[in-house]
CSV table of C-alpha atoms in Angstrom, one decimal:
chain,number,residue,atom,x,y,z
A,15,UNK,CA,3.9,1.9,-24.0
A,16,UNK,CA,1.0,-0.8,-23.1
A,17,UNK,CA,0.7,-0.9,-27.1
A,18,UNK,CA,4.2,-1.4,-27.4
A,19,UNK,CA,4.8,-4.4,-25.2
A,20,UNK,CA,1.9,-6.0,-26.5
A,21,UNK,CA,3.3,-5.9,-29.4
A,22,UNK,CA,6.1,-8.0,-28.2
A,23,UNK,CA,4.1,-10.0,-26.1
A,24,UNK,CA,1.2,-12.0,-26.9
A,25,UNK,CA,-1.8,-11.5,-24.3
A,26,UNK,CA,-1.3,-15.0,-22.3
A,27,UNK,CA,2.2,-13.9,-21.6
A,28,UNK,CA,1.6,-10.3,-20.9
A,29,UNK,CA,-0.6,-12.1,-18.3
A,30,UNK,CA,2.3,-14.1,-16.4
A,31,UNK,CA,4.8,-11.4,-17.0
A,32,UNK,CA,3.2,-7.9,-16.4
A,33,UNK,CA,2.3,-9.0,-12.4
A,34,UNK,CA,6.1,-10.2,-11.7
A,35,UNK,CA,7.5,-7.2,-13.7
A,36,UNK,CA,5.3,-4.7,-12.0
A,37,UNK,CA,6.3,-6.1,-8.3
A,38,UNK,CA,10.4,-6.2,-9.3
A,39,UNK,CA,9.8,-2.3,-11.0
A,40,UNK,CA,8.3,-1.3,-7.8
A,41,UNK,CA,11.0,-3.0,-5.5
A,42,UNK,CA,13.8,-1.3,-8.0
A,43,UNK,CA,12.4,1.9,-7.5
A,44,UNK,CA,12.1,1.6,-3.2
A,45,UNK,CA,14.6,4.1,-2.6
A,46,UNK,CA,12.6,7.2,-4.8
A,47,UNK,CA,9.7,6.0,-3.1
A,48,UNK,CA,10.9,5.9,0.1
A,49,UNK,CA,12.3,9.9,-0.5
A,50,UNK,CA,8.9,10.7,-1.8
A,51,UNK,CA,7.1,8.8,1.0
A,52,UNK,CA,9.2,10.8,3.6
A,53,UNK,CA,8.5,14.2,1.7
A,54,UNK,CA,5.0,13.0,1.9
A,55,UNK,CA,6.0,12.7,6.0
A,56,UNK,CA,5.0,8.9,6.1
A,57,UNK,CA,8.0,6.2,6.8
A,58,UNK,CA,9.1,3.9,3.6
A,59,UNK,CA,6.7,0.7,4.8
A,60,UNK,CA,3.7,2.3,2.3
A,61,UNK,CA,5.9,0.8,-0.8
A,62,UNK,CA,5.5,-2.9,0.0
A,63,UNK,CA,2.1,-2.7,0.0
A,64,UNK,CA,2.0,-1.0,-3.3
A,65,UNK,CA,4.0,-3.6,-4.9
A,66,UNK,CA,1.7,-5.9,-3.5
A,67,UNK,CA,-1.5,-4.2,-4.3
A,68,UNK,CA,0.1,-3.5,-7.9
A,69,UNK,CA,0.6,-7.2,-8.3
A,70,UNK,CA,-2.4,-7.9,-7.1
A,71,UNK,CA,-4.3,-5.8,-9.2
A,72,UNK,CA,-2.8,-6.7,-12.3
A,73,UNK,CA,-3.6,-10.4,-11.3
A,74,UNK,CA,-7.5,-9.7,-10.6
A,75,UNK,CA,-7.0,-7.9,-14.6
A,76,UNK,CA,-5.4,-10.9,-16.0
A,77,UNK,CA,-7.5,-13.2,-14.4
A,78,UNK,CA,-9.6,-15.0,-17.6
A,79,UNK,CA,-5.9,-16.1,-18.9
A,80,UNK,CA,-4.8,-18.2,-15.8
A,81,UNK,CA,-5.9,-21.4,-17.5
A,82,UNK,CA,-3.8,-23.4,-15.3
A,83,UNK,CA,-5.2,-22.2,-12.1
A,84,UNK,CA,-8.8,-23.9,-13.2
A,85,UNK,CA,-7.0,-27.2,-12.2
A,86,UNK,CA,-7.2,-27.7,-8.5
A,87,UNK,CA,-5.0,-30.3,-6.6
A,88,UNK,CA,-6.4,-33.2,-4.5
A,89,UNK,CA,-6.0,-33.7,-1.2
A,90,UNK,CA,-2.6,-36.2,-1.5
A,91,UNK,CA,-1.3,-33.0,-4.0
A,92,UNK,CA,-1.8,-30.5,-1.4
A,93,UNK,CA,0.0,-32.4,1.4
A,94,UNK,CA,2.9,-33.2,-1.1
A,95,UNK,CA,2.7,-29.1,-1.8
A,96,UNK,CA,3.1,-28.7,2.2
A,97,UNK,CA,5.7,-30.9,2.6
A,98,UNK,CA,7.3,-29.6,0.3
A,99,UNK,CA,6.9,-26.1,1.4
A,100,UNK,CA,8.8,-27.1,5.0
A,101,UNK,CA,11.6,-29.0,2.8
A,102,UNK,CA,12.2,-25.4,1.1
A,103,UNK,CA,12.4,-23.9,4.3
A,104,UNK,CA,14.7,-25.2,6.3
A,105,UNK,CA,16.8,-25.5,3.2
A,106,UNK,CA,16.4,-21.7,3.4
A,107,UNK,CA,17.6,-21.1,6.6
A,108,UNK,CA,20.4,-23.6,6.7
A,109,UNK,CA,23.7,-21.7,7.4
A,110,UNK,CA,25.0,-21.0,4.3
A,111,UNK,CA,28.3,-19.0,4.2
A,112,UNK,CA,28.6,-15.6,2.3
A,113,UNK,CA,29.9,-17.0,-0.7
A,114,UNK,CA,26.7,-19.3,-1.5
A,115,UNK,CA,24.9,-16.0,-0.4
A,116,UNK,CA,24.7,-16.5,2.9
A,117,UNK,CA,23.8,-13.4,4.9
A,118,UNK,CA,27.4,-13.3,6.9
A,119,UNK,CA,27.8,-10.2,8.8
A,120,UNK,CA,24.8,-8.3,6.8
A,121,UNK,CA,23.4,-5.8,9.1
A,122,UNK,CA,20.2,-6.8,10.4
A,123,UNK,CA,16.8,-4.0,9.9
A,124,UNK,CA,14.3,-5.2,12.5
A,125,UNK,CA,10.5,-3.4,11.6
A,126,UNK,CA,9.0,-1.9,15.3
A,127,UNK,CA,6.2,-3.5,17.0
A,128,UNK,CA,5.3,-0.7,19.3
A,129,UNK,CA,2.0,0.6,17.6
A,130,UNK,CA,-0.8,-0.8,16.0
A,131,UNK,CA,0.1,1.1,13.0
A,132,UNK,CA,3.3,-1.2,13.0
A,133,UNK,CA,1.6,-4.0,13.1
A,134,UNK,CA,-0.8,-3.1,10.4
A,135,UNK,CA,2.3,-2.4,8.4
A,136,UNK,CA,4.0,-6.1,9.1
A,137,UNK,CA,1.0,-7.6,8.6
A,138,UNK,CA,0.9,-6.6,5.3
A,139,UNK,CA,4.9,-7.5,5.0
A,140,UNK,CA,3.4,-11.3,5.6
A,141,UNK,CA,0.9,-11.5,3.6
A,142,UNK,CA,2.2,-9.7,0.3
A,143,UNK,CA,5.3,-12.6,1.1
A,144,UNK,CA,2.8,-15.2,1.8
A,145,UNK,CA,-0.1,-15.0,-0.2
A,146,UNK,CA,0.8,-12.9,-3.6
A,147,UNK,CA,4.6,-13.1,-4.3
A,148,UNK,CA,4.4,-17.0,-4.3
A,149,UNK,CA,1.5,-16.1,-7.0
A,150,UNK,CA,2.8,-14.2,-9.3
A,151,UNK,CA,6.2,-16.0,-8.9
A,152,UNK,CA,5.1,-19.6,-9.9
A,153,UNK,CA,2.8,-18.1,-12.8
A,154,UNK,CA,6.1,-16.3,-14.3
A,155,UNK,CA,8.6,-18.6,-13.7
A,156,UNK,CA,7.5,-22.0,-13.6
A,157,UNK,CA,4.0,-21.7,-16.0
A,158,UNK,CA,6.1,-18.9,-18.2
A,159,UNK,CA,9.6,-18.9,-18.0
A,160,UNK,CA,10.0,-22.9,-17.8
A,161,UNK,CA,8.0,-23.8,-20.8
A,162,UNK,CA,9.0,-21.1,-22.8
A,163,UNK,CA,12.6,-22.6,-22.5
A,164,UNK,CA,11.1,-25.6,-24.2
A,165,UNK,CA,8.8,-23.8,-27.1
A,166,UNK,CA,8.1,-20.5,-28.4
A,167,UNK,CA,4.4,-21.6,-28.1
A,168,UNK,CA,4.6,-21.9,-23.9
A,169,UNK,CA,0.6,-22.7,-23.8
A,170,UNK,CA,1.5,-25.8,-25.6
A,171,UNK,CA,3.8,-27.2,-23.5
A,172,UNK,CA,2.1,-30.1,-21.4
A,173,UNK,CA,4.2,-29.6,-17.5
A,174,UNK,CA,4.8,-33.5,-17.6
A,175,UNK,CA,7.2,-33.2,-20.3
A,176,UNK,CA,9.0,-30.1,-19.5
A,177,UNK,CA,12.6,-31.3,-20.2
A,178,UNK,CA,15.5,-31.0,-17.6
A,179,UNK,CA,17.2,-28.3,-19.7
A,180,UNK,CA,14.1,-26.2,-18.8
A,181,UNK,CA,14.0,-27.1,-15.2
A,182,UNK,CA,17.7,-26.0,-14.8
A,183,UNK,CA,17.6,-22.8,-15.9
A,184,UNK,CA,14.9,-21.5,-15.0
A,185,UNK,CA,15.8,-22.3,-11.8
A,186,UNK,CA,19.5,-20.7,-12.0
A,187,UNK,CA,17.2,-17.5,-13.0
A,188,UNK,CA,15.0,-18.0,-10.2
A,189,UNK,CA,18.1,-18.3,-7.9
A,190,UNK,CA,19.6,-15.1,-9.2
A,191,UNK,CA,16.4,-13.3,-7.6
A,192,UNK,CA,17.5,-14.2,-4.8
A,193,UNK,CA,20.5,-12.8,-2.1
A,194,UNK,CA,20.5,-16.4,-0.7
A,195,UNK,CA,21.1,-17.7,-4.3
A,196,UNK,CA,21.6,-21.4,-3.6
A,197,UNK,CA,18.5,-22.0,-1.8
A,198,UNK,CA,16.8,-19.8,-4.4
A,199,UNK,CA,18.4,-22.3,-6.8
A,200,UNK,CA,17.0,-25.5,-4.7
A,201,UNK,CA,14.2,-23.6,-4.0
A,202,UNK,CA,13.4,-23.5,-7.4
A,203,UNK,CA,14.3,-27.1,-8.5
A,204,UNK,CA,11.3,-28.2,-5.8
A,205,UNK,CA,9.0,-26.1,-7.3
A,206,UNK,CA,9.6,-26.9,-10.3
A,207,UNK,CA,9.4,-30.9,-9.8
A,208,UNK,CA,6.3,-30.3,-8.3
A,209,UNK,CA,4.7,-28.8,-11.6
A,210,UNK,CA,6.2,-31.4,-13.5
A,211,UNK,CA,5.3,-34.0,-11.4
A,212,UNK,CA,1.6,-33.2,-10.6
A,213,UNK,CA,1.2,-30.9,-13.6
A,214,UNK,CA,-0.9,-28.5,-11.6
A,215,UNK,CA,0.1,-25.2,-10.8
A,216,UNK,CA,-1.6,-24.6,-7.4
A,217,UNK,CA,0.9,-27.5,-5.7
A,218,UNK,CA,3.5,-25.4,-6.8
A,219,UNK,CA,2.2,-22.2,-5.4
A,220,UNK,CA,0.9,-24.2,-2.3
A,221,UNK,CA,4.6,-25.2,-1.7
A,222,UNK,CA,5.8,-21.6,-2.1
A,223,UNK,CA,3.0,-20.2,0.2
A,224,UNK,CA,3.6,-22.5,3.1
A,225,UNK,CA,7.4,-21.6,2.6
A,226,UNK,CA,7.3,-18.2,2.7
A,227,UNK,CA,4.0,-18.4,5.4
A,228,UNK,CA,6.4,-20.1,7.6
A,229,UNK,CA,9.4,-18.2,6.9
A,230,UNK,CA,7.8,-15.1,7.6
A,231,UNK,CA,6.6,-16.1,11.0
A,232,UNK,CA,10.1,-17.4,12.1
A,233,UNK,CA,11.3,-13.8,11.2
A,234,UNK,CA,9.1,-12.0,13.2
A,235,UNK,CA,8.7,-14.4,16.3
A,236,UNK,CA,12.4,-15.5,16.1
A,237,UNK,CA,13.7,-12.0,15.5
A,238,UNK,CA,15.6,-13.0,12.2
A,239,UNK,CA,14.9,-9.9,10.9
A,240,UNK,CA,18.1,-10.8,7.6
A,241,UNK,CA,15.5,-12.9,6.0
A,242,UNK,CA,13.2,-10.4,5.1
């Protein structure tokens, strides 16, 4: 199987893809390991942190082919990236109704904070939503997806000329990854600009850390459980 998708797949984007892929394959296949967790006699909150751990794994294997993370922002970058990160935010949580995706009368799953094995368990929540799914996110669909729009030969592309074409859709793609699709679509327009704009992929993930740092945080202390 590894020789057949490398065989569609050249080894740069095997790189940006195979850490995204492996997270959504693990999050389409929750509810069979959820059953197999419960066999096992453990609750279902072991399978985030093996999407996370997956992801992270695969970026540690892949990690000689992130050329674009070599390039470090400045300070004015990062504080661009964090204001940008608050923007996305409360454009998350503004009250969207169901048919821009809003949550409506969803029902809401709130994750127990009796035990310290609970809060082991939400710790790693936030920080697999924090500090690797904006990670592997920004390397697939902003350094991948969005350049490959523009050329076959995505390595080639320079982020300053990325064309608008690009930007768009992969953002509407972006967005479809999303339940609240219309901030996932504005979501992904800032983070998008931001590459473009600065040409260096850490303000983008910068932007998408502090979003979903803060978003996390707002679920847990504010009890808005929908979010997540």
């Amino acid at each position: 199987m590894t020789a057949l998708l490398s065989s569609w797949f050249t080894r740069h984007e095997c790189a940006r893809i195979y850490p995204f892929a492996g997270f959504i394959l693990l999050l389409a296949a929750e509810p069979w390991l959820a059953a197999a967790l419960s066999w096992l006699g453990l609750g279902a909150e072991p399978a985030y942190l093996l999407r996370s751990v997956c992801a992270l794994w695969l970026l540690l294997y892949f990690r000689r082919d992130y050329f674009e993370l070599r390039v470090t922002p400045t300070f004015n970058q990062a504080m661009a990236a964090l204001l940008a990160g608050w923007l996305v935010f409360l454009l998350w949580i503004a009250p969207y109704p169901a048919w821009l995706g809003g949550h409506g009368a969803s029902p809401v799953v709130a994750m127990p904070m009796q035990t310290h094995a609970d809060i082991f368990w939400l710790i790693c929540r936030w920080s697999g939503s924090a500090l690797v799914v904006p990670v592997i996110e920004e390397l697939f669909w902003r350094s991948y997806v969005m350049r490959r729009l523009d050329n076959a030969d995505f390595m080639s592309v320079a982020p300053a000329v990325v064309t608008a074409y690009a930007i768009a859709v992969s953002s509407v793609l972006f967005a479809v990854e999303h339940q609240l699709w219309l901030a996932g679509l504005l979501a992904g327009l800032v983070y998008a600009w931001l590459y473009r704009q600065f040409q260096v992929l850490w303000v983008s993930i910068l932007a998408h850390v502090t979003t979903n740092a803060v978003l996390g945080l707002w679920v847990v202390y504010g009890g808005h459980w929908q979010y997540w």
